[in-house]
Coordinates of C-alpha atoms and ligand atoms in Angstrom, one line a residue:
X1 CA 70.4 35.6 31.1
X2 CA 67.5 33.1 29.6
X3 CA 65.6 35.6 27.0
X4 CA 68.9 36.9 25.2
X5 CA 69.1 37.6 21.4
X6 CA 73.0 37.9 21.0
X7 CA 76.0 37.0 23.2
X8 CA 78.7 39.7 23.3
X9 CA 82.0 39.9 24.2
X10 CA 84.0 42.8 25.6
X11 CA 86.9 43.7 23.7
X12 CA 89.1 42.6 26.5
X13 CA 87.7 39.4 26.4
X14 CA 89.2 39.4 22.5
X15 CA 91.2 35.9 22.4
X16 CA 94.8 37.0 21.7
X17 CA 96.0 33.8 20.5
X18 CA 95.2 31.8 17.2
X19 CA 95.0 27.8 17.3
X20 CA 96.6 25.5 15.2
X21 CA 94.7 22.4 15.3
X22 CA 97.9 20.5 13.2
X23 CA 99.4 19.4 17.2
X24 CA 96.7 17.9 18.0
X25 CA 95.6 15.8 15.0
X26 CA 95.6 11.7 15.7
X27 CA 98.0 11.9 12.0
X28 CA 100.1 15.1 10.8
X29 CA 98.7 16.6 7.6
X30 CA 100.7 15.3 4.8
X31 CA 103.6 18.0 3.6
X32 CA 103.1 20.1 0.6
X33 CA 105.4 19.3 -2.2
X34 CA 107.7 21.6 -4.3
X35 CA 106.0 21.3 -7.9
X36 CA 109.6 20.6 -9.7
X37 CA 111.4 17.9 -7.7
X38 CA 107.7 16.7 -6.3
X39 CA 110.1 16.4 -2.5
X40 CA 108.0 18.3 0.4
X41 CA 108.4 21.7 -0.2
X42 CA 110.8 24.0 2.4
X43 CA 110.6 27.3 3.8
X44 CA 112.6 28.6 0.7
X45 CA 110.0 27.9 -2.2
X46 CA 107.5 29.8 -0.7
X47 CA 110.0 32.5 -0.2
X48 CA 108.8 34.6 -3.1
X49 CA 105.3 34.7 -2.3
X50 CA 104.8 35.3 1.0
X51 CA 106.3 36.7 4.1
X52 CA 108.8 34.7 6.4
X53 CA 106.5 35.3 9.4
X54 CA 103.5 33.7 7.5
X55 CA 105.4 30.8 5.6
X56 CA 106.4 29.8 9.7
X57 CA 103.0 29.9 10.6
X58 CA 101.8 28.0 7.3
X59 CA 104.1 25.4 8.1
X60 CA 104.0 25.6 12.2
X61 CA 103.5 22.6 15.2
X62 CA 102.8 25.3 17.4
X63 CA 99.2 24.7 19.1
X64 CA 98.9 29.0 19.6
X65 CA 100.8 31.9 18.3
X66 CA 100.1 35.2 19.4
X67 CA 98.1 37.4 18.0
X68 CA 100.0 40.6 17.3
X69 CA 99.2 43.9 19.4
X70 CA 98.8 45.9 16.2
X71 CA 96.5 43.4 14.8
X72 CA 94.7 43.3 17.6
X73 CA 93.8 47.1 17.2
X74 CA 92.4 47.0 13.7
X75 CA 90.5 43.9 14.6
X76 CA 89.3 46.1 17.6
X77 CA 87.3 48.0 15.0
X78 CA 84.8 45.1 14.9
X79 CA 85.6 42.3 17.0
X80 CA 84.3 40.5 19.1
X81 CA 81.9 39.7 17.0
X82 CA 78.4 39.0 17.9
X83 CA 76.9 35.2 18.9
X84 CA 72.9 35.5 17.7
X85 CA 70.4 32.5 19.2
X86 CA 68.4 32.8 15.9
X87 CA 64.9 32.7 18.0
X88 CA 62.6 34.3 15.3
X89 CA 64.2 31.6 13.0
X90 CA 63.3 29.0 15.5
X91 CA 60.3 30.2 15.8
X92 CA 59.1 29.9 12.0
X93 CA 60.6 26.9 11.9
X94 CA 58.5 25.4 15.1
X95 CA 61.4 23.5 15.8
X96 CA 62.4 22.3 19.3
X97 CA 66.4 22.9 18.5
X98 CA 68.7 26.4 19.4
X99 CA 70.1 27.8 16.8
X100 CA 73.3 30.0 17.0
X101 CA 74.9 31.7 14.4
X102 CA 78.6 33.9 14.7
X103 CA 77.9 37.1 12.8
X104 CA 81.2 37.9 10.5
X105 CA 79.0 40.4 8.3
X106 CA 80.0 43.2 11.0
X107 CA 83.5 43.6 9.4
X108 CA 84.3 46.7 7.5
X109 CA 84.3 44.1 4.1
X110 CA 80.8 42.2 5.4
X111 CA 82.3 39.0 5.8
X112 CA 85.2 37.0 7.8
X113 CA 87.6 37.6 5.3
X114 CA 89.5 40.8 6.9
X115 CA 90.5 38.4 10.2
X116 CA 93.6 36.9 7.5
X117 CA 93.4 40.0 5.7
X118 CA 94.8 42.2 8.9
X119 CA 97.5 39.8 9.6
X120 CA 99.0 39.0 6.1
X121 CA 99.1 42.9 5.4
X122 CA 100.8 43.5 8.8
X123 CA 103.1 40.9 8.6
X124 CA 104.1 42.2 4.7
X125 CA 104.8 45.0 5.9
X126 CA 107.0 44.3 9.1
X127 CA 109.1 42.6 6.4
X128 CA 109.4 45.8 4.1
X129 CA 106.9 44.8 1.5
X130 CA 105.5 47.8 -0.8
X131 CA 102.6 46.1 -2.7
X132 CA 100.5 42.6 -2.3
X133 CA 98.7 40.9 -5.1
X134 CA 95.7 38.8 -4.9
X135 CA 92.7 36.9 -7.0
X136 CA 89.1 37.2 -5.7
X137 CA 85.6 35.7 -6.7
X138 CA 82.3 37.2 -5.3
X139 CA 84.9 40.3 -4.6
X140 CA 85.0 39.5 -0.8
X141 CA 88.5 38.6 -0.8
X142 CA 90.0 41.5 -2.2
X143 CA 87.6 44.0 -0.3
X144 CA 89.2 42.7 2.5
X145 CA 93.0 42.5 1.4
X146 CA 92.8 46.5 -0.1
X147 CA 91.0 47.3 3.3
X148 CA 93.4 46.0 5.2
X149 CA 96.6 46.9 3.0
X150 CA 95.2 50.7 3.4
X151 CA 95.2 50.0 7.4
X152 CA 99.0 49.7 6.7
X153 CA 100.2 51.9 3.9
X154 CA 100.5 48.8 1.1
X155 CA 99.4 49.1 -2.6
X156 CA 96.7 46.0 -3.5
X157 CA 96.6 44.8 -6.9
X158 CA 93.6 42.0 -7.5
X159 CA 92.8 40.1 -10.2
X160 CA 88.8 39.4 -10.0
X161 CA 87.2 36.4 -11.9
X162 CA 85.5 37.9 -15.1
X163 CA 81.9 36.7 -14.3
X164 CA 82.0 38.6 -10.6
X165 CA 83.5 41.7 -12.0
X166 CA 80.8 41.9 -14.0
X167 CA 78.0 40.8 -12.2
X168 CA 78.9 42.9 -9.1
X169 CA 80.4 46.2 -9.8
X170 CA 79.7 47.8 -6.5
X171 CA 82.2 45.3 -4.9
X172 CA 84.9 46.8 -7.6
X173 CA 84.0 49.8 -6.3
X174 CA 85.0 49.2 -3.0
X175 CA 88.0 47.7 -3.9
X176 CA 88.7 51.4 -5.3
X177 CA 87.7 53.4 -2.7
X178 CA 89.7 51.7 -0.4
X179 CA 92.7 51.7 -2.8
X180 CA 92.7 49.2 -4.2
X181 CA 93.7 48.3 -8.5
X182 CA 91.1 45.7 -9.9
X183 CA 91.6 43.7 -13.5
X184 CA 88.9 41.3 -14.7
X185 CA 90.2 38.1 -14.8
X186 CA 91.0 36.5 -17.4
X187 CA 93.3 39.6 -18.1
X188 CA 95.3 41.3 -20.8
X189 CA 98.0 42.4 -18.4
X190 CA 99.8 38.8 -17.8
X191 CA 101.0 36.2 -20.6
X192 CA 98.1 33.3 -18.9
X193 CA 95.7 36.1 -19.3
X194 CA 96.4 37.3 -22.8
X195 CA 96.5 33.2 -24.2
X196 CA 92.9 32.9 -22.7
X197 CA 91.5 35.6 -24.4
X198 CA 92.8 35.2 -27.7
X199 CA 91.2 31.5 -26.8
X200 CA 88.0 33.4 -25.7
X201 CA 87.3 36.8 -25.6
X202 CA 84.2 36.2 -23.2
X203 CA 86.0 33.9 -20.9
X204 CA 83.9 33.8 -17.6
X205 CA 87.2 33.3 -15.7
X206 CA 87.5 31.5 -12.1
X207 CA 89.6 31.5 -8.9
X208 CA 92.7 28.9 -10.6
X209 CA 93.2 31.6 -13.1
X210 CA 92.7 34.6 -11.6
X211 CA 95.4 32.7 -8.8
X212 CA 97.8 32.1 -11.7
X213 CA 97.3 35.9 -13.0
X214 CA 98.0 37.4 -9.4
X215 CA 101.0 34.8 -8.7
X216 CA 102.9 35.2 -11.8
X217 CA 103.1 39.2 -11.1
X218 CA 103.8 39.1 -7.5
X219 CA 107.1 36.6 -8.5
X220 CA 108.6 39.8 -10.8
X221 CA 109.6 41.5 -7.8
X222 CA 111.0 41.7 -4.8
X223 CA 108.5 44.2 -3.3
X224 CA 105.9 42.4 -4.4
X225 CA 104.3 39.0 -2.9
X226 CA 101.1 37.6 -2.6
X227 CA 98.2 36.7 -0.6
X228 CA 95.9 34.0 -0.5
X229 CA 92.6 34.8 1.2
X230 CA 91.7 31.1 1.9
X231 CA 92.9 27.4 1.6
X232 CA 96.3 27.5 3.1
X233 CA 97.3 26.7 6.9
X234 CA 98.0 30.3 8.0
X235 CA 94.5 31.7 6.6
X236 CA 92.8 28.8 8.5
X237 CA 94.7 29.9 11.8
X238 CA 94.0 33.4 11.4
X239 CA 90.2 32.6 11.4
X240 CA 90.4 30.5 14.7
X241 CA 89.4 33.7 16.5
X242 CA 85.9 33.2 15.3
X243 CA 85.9 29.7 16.8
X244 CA 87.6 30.6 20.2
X245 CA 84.9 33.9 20.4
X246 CA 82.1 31.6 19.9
X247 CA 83.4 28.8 22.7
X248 CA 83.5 31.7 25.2
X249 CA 79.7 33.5 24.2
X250 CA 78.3 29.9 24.3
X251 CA 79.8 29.2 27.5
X252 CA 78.1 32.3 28.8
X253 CA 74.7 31.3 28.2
X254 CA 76.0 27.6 29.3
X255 CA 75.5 25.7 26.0
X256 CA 77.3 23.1 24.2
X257 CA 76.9 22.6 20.4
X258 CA 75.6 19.3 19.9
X259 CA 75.8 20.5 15.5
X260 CA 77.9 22.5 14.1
X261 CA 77.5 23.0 10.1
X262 CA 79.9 25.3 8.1
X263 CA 79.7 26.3 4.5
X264 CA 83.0 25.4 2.7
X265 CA 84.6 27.1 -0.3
X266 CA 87.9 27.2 0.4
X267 CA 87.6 26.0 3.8
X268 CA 88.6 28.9 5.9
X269 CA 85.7 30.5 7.6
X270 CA 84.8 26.6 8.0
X271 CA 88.2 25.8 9.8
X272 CA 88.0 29.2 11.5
X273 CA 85.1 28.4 13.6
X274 CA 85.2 24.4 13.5
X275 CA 88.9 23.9 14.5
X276 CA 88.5 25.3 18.2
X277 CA 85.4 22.9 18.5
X278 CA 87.2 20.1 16.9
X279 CA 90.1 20.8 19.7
X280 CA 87.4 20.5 22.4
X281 CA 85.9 17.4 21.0
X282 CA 89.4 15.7 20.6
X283 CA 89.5 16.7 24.2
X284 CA 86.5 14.3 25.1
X285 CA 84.5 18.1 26.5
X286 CA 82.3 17.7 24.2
X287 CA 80.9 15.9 20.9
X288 CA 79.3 17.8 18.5
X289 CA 78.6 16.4 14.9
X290 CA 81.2 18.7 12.2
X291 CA 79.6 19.1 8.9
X292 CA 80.8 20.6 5.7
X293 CA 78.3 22.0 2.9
X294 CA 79.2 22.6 -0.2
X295 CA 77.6 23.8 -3.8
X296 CA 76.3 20.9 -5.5
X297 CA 77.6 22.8 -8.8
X298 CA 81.1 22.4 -6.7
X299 CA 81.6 19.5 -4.6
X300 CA 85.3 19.3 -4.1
X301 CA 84.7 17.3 -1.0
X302 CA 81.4 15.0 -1.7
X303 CA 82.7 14.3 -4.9
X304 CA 86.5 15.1 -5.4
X305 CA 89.2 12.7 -4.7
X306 CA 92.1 13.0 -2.0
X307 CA 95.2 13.3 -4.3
X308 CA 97.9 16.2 -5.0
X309 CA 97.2 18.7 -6.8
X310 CA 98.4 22.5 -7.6
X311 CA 96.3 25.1 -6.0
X312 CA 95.7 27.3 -9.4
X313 CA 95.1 26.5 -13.0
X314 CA 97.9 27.1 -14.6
X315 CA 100.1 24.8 -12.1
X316 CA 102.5 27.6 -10.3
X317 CA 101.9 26.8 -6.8
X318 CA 102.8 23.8 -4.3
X319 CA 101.4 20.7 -4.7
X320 CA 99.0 20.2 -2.4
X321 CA 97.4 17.2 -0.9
X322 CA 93.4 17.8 -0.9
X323 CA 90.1 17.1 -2.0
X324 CA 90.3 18.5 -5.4
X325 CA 87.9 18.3 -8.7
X326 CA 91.2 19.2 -10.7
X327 CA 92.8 22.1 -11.5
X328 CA 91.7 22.6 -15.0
X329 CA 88.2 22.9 -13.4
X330 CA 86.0 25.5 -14.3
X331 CA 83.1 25.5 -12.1
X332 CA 79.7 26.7 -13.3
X333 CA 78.8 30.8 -12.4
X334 CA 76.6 29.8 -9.5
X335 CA 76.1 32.5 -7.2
X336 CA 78.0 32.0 -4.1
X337 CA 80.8 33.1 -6.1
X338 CA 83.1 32.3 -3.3
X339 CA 82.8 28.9 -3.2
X340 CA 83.5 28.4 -6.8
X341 CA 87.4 26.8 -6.5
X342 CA 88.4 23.3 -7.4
X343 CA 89.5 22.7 -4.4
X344 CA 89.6 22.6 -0.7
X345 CA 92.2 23.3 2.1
X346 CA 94.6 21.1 2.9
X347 CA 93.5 21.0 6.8
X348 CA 90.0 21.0 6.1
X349 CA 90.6 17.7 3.6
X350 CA 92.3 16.0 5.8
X351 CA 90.4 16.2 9.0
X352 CA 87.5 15.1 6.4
X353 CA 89.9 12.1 5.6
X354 CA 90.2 11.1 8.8
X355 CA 86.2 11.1 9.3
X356 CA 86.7 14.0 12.1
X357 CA 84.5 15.9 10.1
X358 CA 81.2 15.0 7.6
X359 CA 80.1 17.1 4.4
X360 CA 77.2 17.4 1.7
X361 CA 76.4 19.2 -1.0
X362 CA 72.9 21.5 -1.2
X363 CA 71.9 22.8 -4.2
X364 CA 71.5 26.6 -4.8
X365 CA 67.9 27.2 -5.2
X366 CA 67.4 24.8 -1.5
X367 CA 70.1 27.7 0.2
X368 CA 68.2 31.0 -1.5
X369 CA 64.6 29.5 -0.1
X370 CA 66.2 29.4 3.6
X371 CA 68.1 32.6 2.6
X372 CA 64.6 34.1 2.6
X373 CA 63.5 32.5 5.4
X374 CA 66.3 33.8 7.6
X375 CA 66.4 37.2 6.2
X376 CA 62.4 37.6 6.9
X377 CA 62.6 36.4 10.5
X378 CA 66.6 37.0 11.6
X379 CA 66.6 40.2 9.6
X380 CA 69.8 40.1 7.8
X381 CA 70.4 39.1 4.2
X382 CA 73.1 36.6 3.9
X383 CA 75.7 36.4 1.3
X384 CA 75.3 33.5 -0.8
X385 CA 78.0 31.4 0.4
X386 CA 76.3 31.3 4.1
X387 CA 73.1 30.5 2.5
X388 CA 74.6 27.1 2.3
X389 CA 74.9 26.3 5.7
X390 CA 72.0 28.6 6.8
X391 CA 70.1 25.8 4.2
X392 CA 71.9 22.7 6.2
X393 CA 70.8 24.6 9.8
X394 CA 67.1 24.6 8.6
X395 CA 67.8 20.4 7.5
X396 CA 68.8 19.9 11.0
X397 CA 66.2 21.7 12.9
X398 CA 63.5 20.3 10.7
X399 CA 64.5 16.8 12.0
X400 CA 64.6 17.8 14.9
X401 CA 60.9 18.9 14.7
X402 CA 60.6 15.3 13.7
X403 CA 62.4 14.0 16.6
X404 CA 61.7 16.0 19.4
X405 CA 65.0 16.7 20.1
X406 CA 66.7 20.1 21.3
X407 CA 69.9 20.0 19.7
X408 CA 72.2 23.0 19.9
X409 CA 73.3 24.0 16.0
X410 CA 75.7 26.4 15.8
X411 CA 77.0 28.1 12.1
X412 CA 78.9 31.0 10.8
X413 CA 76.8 33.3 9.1
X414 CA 80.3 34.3 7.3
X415 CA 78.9 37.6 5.3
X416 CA 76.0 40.0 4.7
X417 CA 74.6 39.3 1.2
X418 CA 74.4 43.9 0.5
X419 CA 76.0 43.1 -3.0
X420 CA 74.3 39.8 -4.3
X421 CA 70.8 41.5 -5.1
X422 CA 71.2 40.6 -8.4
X423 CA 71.6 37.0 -7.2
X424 CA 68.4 37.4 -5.2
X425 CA 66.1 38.7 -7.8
X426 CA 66.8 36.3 -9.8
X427 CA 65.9 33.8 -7.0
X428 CA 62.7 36.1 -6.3
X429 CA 61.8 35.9 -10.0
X430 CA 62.0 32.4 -10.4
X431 CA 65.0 32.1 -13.0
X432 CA 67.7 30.5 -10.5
X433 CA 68.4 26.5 -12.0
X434 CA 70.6 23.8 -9.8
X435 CA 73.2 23.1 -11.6
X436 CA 73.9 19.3 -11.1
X437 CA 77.8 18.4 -12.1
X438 CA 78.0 15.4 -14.3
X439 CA 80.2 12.6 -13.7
X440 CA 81.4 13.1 -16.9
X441 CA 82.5 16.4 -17.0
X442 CA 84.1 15.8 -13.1
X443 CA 85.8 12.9 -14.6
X444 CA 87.4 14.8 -17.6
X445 CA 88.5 17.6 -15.2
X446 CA 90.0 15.5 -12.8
X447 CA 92.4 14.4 -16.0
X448 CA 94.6 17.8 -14.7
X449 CA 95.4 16.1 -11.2
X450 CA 99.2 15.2 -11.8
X451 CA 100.2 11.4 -11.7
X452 CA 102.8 11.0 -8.8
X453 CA 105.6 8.4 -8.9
Ligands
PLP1 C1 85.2 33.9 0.5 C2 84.0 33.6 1.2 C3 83.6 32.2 1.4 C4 84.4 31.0 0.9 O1 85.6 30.9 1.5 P1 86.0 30.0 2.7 O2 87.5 30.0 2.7 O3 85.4 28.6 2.4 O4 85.4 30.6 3.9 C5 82.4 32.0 2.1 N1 81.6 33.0 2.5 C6 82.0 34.3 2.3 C7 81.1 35.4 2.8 C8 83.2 34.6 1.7 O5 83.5 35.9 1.5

């Protein structure tokens, strides 16, 4: 098999086990901390959010869990999900390197989000939940959730930043036809909501608040929790399945990444596929270079600083230790809507402390230039999220054609891009700016991170 385009699995070669990668890190991730008495946080205070089965796995020393059998089946509907050697890319590139990209855009939601999605609904319901409550930015996120909460007979109710649900209407569509009940957020049904109005009526809204709106509703009952499509440990596990896939489809065609770049919002489709690798390289099998990319208009990691800090804007959740630009952050509307959050995963910052893993930050007119480029030789139109590490692929394999060298790059093209025309044509027209982020204005915002004792 020399002249393949893309490396499939059978769908009993599906991986039925996640990995953690927290057994096998040189130093254990620092705890999160309960945001009263600032002591690491137990089972207990996440008690009203989420499910016991997920708070186990979120806080878990296991190196695999099983993958449920009923999981397993809705995954079925898509998974395994295809391995491409982007040759047509490669070729318009004239570059000497392989280029492999893991297709999530094949899920019924067009990105990776529905591998947590499937679990956290399943596990919800096992434990007799009636109804789940979530934020989302681009709308990818809560696609995913009301998909997978109509797989199991839940009610979804999603709180989507104002600036998406009005740029991209089609995805609150899809929310609805799937079952889903969509507010703009900020909104006028919750208390945090109704105060940012009356501050501003046009308030463009952003993942901290709409995780604040979604949060303090989910608390007012016990049928109700909530679920977080990124950031936390469990989401990051969920995801591994896109990392163990890719490990077997390369070893089919006997390669070995010698790159590996990942675009990071929250971190999760980043950890997903870069965690098994990282396992491998910690291993000594092999030693590929990990790199992050992030929005220059957001760069938690490049630019943010390794401290607690609460996961939303209004300060509800755990404190969590992470790259963070502080919560009061308000990130510019750039387009990949999804990787507007102030910070980044736990996991994801700490392997990145530990200097396991690199980042850098691309600006968003570099990413929509290689966005065309793949979609006019690869064929598909990326989301614009993936755009950023689609942008840091093209980086590499340019210096390779410097170099002479035939590295092996592997990325995640994490979602189809069906819903961002609007972000496109204003690419296409020439109206898209880089929004540069001040020192300033990071240095104010980073004036919310708590002081600890
Ligand atoms: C949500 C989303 C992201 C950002 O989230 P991560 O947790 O960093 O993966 C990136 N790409 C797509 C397509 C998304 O839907």
């Amino acid at each position: 098999m020399s002249d393949y385009t893309k490396i499939l699995l059978d769908e009993n070669e599906m991986p039925t086990q996640w990995y953690n990668v927290v057994p096998d890190l040189p130093v254990p991730p620092p705890p999160q901390l309960h945001p009263g008495t600032m002591q690491p946080a137990t089972a207990d205070d996440f008690a009203a959010l989420f499910p016991k089965a997920l708070i186990e796995q979120e806080m878990s020393t296991e190196r695999y869990i099983d993958i449920p059998g009923e999981v397993l089946d809705v995954y079925r509907l898509w998974r395994p999900s295809p391995l491409f050697r982007a040759r047509r890319l490669e070729k318009l590139l004239d570059t000497p390197a392989k280029i492999f990209y893991k297709y999530e855009g094949v899920s019924p939601a067009g990105s990776h989000k529905p591998n947590t999605a499937v679990p956290q609904v399943y596990y919800n319901a096992l434990e007799g939940i009636k109804k789940l409550t979530t934020e989302t930015g681009a709308g990818q996120w809560g696609s995913s959730l009301a998909f997978a909460c109509a797989q199991f007979g839940l009610e979804c109710e999603i709180w989507q930043v104002a600036a998406s649900y009005n740029a991209k209407p089609h995805r609150r569509t899809m929310m609805e036809v799937w079952g889903g009940k969509v507010h703009p957020s900020p909104s006028d049904v919750t208390d945090f909501g109704r105060s940012l109005l009356a501050e501003n009526p046009n308030h463009p809204g952003s993942l901290g608040i709409a995780i604040s709106e979604a949060v303090s509703e989910a608390v007012k009952s016990d049928e109700i929790r909530y679920a977080l499509g990124s950031v936390l440990n469990h989401v990051l596990l969920h995801q591994t399945i896109i990392g163990e896939e890719a490990l077997l489809q390369l070893a089919k065609v006997g390669e070995v990444p010698d790159v590996l770049v990942g675009c990071t919002g929250g971190g999760s489709n980043f950890g997903g596929l870069a965690f098994p690798f990282l396992r491998e390289k910690l291993a000594g099998r092999m030693n590929p270079t990990i790199r992050c990319v992030e929005p220059t208009a957001c760069p938690t990691l490049t630019k943010g600083e390794f401290r607690y800090d609460f996961g939303d804007t209004a300060g509800l959740t755990p404190l969590m230790k992470m790259h963070t630009l502080g919560h009061s952050f308000i990130p510019e509307p750039i387009h990949a809507g999804g990787l507007r959050y102030h910070g980044m995963a736990p996991l994801v910052s700490h392997v990145y402390d530990l200097g396991l893993v690199e980042a850098i930050a691309i600006p968003q007119t570099e990413c929509f230039a290689g966005a065309l480029q793949f979609a006019r030789s690869e064929g598909i139109v990326p989301a614009p999220e993936p755009t950023h590490a689609i942008a840091a692929a093209i980086r590499e394999a340019l210096a390779c054609k410097e170099s002479g060298e035939e590295k092996v790059i592997l990325t995640a093209l994490c979602g189809h891009g069906h819903f961002d025309m609007a972000s496109y044509d204003k690419y296409m027209r020439g109206e898209m700016v880089d929004l540069e982020l001040s020192d300033e204005a990071i240095a104010e915002a980073m004036k919310s991170v708590p002081v600890l004792a």
